[in-house]
Amino acid sequence: SAALTFELVGKCSTTRARASILTLPHGQVNLPIFMPVATQASLKGLTPEQLEATGCRLCLNNTYHLGLKPGQEVLDAVGGAHKFQGWNHNLLTDSGGFQMVSLLKLANVTEEGVRFLSPHDGSPMLLTPEHSMSLQNSIGSDIMMQLDDVLVTTHPDKARMREAMERSVRWLDRCIAAHKYPERQNLFCIIQGGLDLEMRRECCREMVARDTPGIAIGGLSGGEAKDDFCKVVATCTEQLPELKPRYVMGIGYPEDLVVSVALGADMFDCVWPTRTARFGNAITKHGVLNMKREMYAADFGPIEEGCGCQCCRPVGQEGSLGITRAFIHHNAAKETVAAHLLTLHNVWYQLDLMRQAREAIIADQFPAFVKKFFVGLYPDGQSYPSWAVNALRGVGIELLER
Amino acid sequence: MTVDTEPQEPESTAMRFEVVSSALKEGTAAAARVGRLALPGRRPIDTPNFIAVTSRGTLPHVTPDNISKHLQVSGAYFSLEDFVEKSQQNLSRPPPIFSAPTSTNHPTPLYSFTGTPSHITTILAARRLPAVPSPIGNSTKSISVFTNTGFQNLSTTDYLSAASTLEPDITIPLADLTNNSPPGTSPTSKRALRMAERTDEWIVDWFSSPLSTSTSTFAPVLPIPYPIQWEYLSRLAEDYIPSSQLSGLAVHDPDIIPDLATHQPSLLSLPLLSLSNPSNPHLILRHIALGTDLFALPLINAVSDAGLALNFTFPAPPSPGSTPLPLAVDLSLPSFSTSVTPLSESCTCYACKSHHKSYIHHLLQAREMLGWTLLQIHNHATMSAFFGGIQRSIKDATFEDERLSFSRAYDSEMPAGVGERPRMRGYQYKSQGGEENAGKKKNKPAWQKELAVEDDKVEVPETDGGRELQEKGVGEVVKGSGR
Ligand SMILES: [Zn+2]
Ligand SMILES: [Zn+2]
């Protein structure tokens, strides 16, 4: 397509992992990638310059939030979200539908769109595929998402699940028709179908036929069993065209990222790394550490030994800030600066994890990388979560094998 | 003595202060002056100037990389009470800051614990600025301080040992201040006399104790009339200037400077740091006219929290109109929602180069922390430029004229700011001068909301729902009946 090129640069000879270069209107991004979520056009206290310094070249904004504040009129007046927030790299926006369904409990979905009652005065309102496209066109995101009929994967009603999947296909057609700038903004479709693998396959066929420049796997991370999550990802990637980017929406825990890459996915987003930073939590290769715990009060080591982020880089190295766990402990939940520093670290961790995965794929060392990653989290080399063991076994990695 | 070159010899550990140029006229007592304060290993500070005020060891909302990259600030005020709280889980643990290991980039525990860039001059005092009023009085050998876990006593010996361990560039010894009376009221003369006597005793103890040579002492000058503290002040002049133990004064009320000039002129060879917390630039200019060299300015942090962008220059622009200009722009006002101009047309700070009013207005509306970060960067930059203009005008001998024009050109007070402040912790809002109720009201939304019931993977917006949705057109109102 005019606004996107996708080039495979490496493939794991064991698993389905891929390394690629995605070129978007605001520059090149290397896949696999984690995309931090700047919900309201700002990444939790970081300046765009600081976000750029972590290596981030593609982050998210939420359509629902930007539609509220600053609103479409302001976005049009200012000339889009890139200009608005001073971010010269790529942006991805969701459709707004998921946030509406999950945040406004009164929402319900009809063929026209997402209907909801105004919690303010009870008046009925509507978000249509056309309206979502119009908002995302005003935002000017490099990747925009179709409005889909999102159901939790654990929804018990199979008929409703099928209706949602089929409706999402019809809404994609309406989104394609309503999209004003296909030459400078990319519209991605979203595969639905819950945990029913046959329905997922059917949805893949329908969506792929519509030839969007990229493809998302939706509806996951809604509380389904991890085994089921992995089966859905694996089923979809098996069927998707090789030369298009694959985006698993709403995924952010490091184990989920690594396993999903092994299953052939390329792109991920989640608010968890930045949110958990605000609660004083640091993501490390040995798991999540809560800096508010008393044990860190006089710990003068870096947040994570060996981390290359600005906070943790050894003192004396270019740009090192020499931040200690003790200082984060001292100010966690007290001064915003502690949250900013942990956000810097956590975003770096997530981006670096994907950079390392990419390098391993290109060197065809990905299975070794996966094993090393899991040993970091489970030092006994035994107590791995069974879902990860199973999913990786499915693509040729035996975690339990030394 | 030249101060232009960085001190190189290892034995050169002394602070140096030189008055470069002064507006002092024959026969007058005190006047605005330009100087340079140089501490070994730090960026020299051209005076008059200001230092930033930290909270819990950090400039609020600004990470150390942004301080180094985007602020011209060369000094910072730290309070010991921000570091010595008793841990509730581990009562016997000494404050961790005292054991922070040092390195070349972070040469003292104060730098290494807080991550303060090493070019910044560090100034340590016992209490926050402004200090939270204490219901407990001071005693003969200790003052009452307010920590994150409550009030506790800080003895003169504990403070001395803290200063010796932390090795700030400059330490302000304890003063017996009345922090329990409403701001603006002066103590009874009996109390004032005791303040002077105690502070005098404490300074004698201070200078007779073995103190690290790497910290310079700025003795407190009390906010009481000169005649009540003359004995204390003459001791400073007569004993501790000749002994080179006294390096500067920490003045709580600069109106005493003319008295110092009359009675103890040798004290004015020292740099004068004001802790008076001026509420607007007119007061700053007045205090400079009296001879103040350096200001600790909590005002800037407060202005940023209020959603205000400082918008004044010195000299003032030639003002054609008759209505005075506002000192700051209130970015919370809806009129800025589509304004794509920088916070201030003349400003070259990072916030002004990279962003515009519309975005900062949005960040404040959305309660995104970056809004306050960008305002801090801009407001500190504006203050740096203001002081730069003051330095030039003193050198050019136009300061008094320009001060007059400035007072005509600008409003007398800072606007209040209609926006909601960042969430304040107890130690912060109690320090807003008895504004506890106002503090609570301002406290409503939180930058770190407890979201136990929410899915960890969904970002929750702060919205009143439908009305806003409808107004902003996220959804459209369904015509006719609902379902
Ligand atoms: Zn780090
Ligand atoms: Zn500026």
CSV table of N, CA and C and ligand atoms in Angstrom, one decimal, chain B residues 309-310 342-353 374-375 377-382, ligand 2:
chain,number,residue,atom,x,y,z
B,309,ALA,N,1.9,30.0,33.3
B,309,ALA,CA,3.1,30.2,32.6
B,309,ALA,C,3.6,31.6,32.9
B,310,LEU,N,4.7,31.8,33.5
B,310,LEU,CA,5.2,33.1,33.8
B,310,LEU,C,5.4,33.8,32.4
B,342,PRO,N,3.7,29.6,21.2
B,342,PRO,CA,4.4,29.1,22.4
B,342,PRO,C,3.9,29.8,23.6
B,343,LEU,N,4.3,29.3,24.8
B,343,LEU,CA,3.8,29.9,26.1
B,343,LEU,C,4.1,31.4,26.1
B,344,SER,N,5.3,31.7,25.6
B,344,SER,CA,5.7,33.1,25.6
B,344,SER,C,6.5,33.3,24.3
B,345,GLU,N,6.2,34.4,23.6
B,345,GLU,CA,6.8,34.6,22.2
B,345,GLU,C,8.3,34.7,22.3
B,346,SER,N,8.8,35.3,23.4
B,346,SER,CA,10.2,35.6,23.5
B,346,SER,C,11.0,34.5,24.1
B,347,CYS,N,10.3,33.5,24.6
B,347,CYS,CA,11.0,32.5,25.4
B,347,CYS,C,11.7,31.4,24.4
B,348,THR,N,12.9,31.0,24.8
B,348,THR,CA,13.6,30.0,24.0
B,348,THR,C,13.7,28.6,24.7
B,349,CYS,N,12.9,28.4,25.8
B,349,CYS,CA,13.0,27.2,26.5
B,349,CYS,C,12.5,26.0,25.7
B,350,TYR,N,12.8,24.8,26.2
B,350,TYR,CA,12.4,23.6,25.5
B,350,TYR,C,10.9,23.5,25.3
B,351,ALA,N,10.2,23.9,26.4
B,351,ALA,CA,8.7,23.8,26.3
B,351,ALA,C,8.2,24.8,25.2
B,352,CYS,N,8.8,25.9,25.0
B,352,CYS,CA,8.3,26.9,24.0
B,352,CYS,C,8.8,26.5,22.6
B,353,LYS,N,10.0,25.9,22.6
B,353,LYS,CA,10.5,25.5,21.2
B,353,LYS,C,9.7,24.3,20.7
B,374,LEU,N,6.4,20.6,31.7
B,374,LEU,CA,6.7,21.7,30.7
B,374,LEU,C,6.6,23.0,31.4
B,375,LEU,N,5.6,23.2,32.2
B,375,LEU,CA,5.5,24.5,32.9
B,375,LEU,C,6.7,24.8,33.8
B,377,ILE,N,9.7,23.7,33.3
B,377,ILE,CA,10.8,24.1,32.5
B,377,ILE,C,10.7,25.5,32.0
B,378,HIS,N,9.5,25.9,31.5
B,378,HIS,CA,9.3,27.2,31.1
B,378,HIS,C,9.4,28.3,32.2
B,379,ASN,N,8.9,28.0,33.3
B,379,ASN,CA,8.9,29.0,34.4
B,379,ASN,C,10.3,29.2,35.0
B,380,HIS,N,11.0,28.1,35.1
B,380,HIS,CA,12.4,28.3,35.5
B,380,HIS,C,13.2,29.0,34.5
B,381,ALA,N,13.0,28.8,33.2
B,381,ALA,CA,13.7,29.5,32.2
B,381,ALA,C,13.3,31.0,32.2
B,382,THR,N,12.0,31.3,32.4
B,382,THR,CA,11.6,32.7,32.4
B,382,THR,C,12.3,33.4,33.6
C,2,ZN,ZN,9.3,28.9,27.6
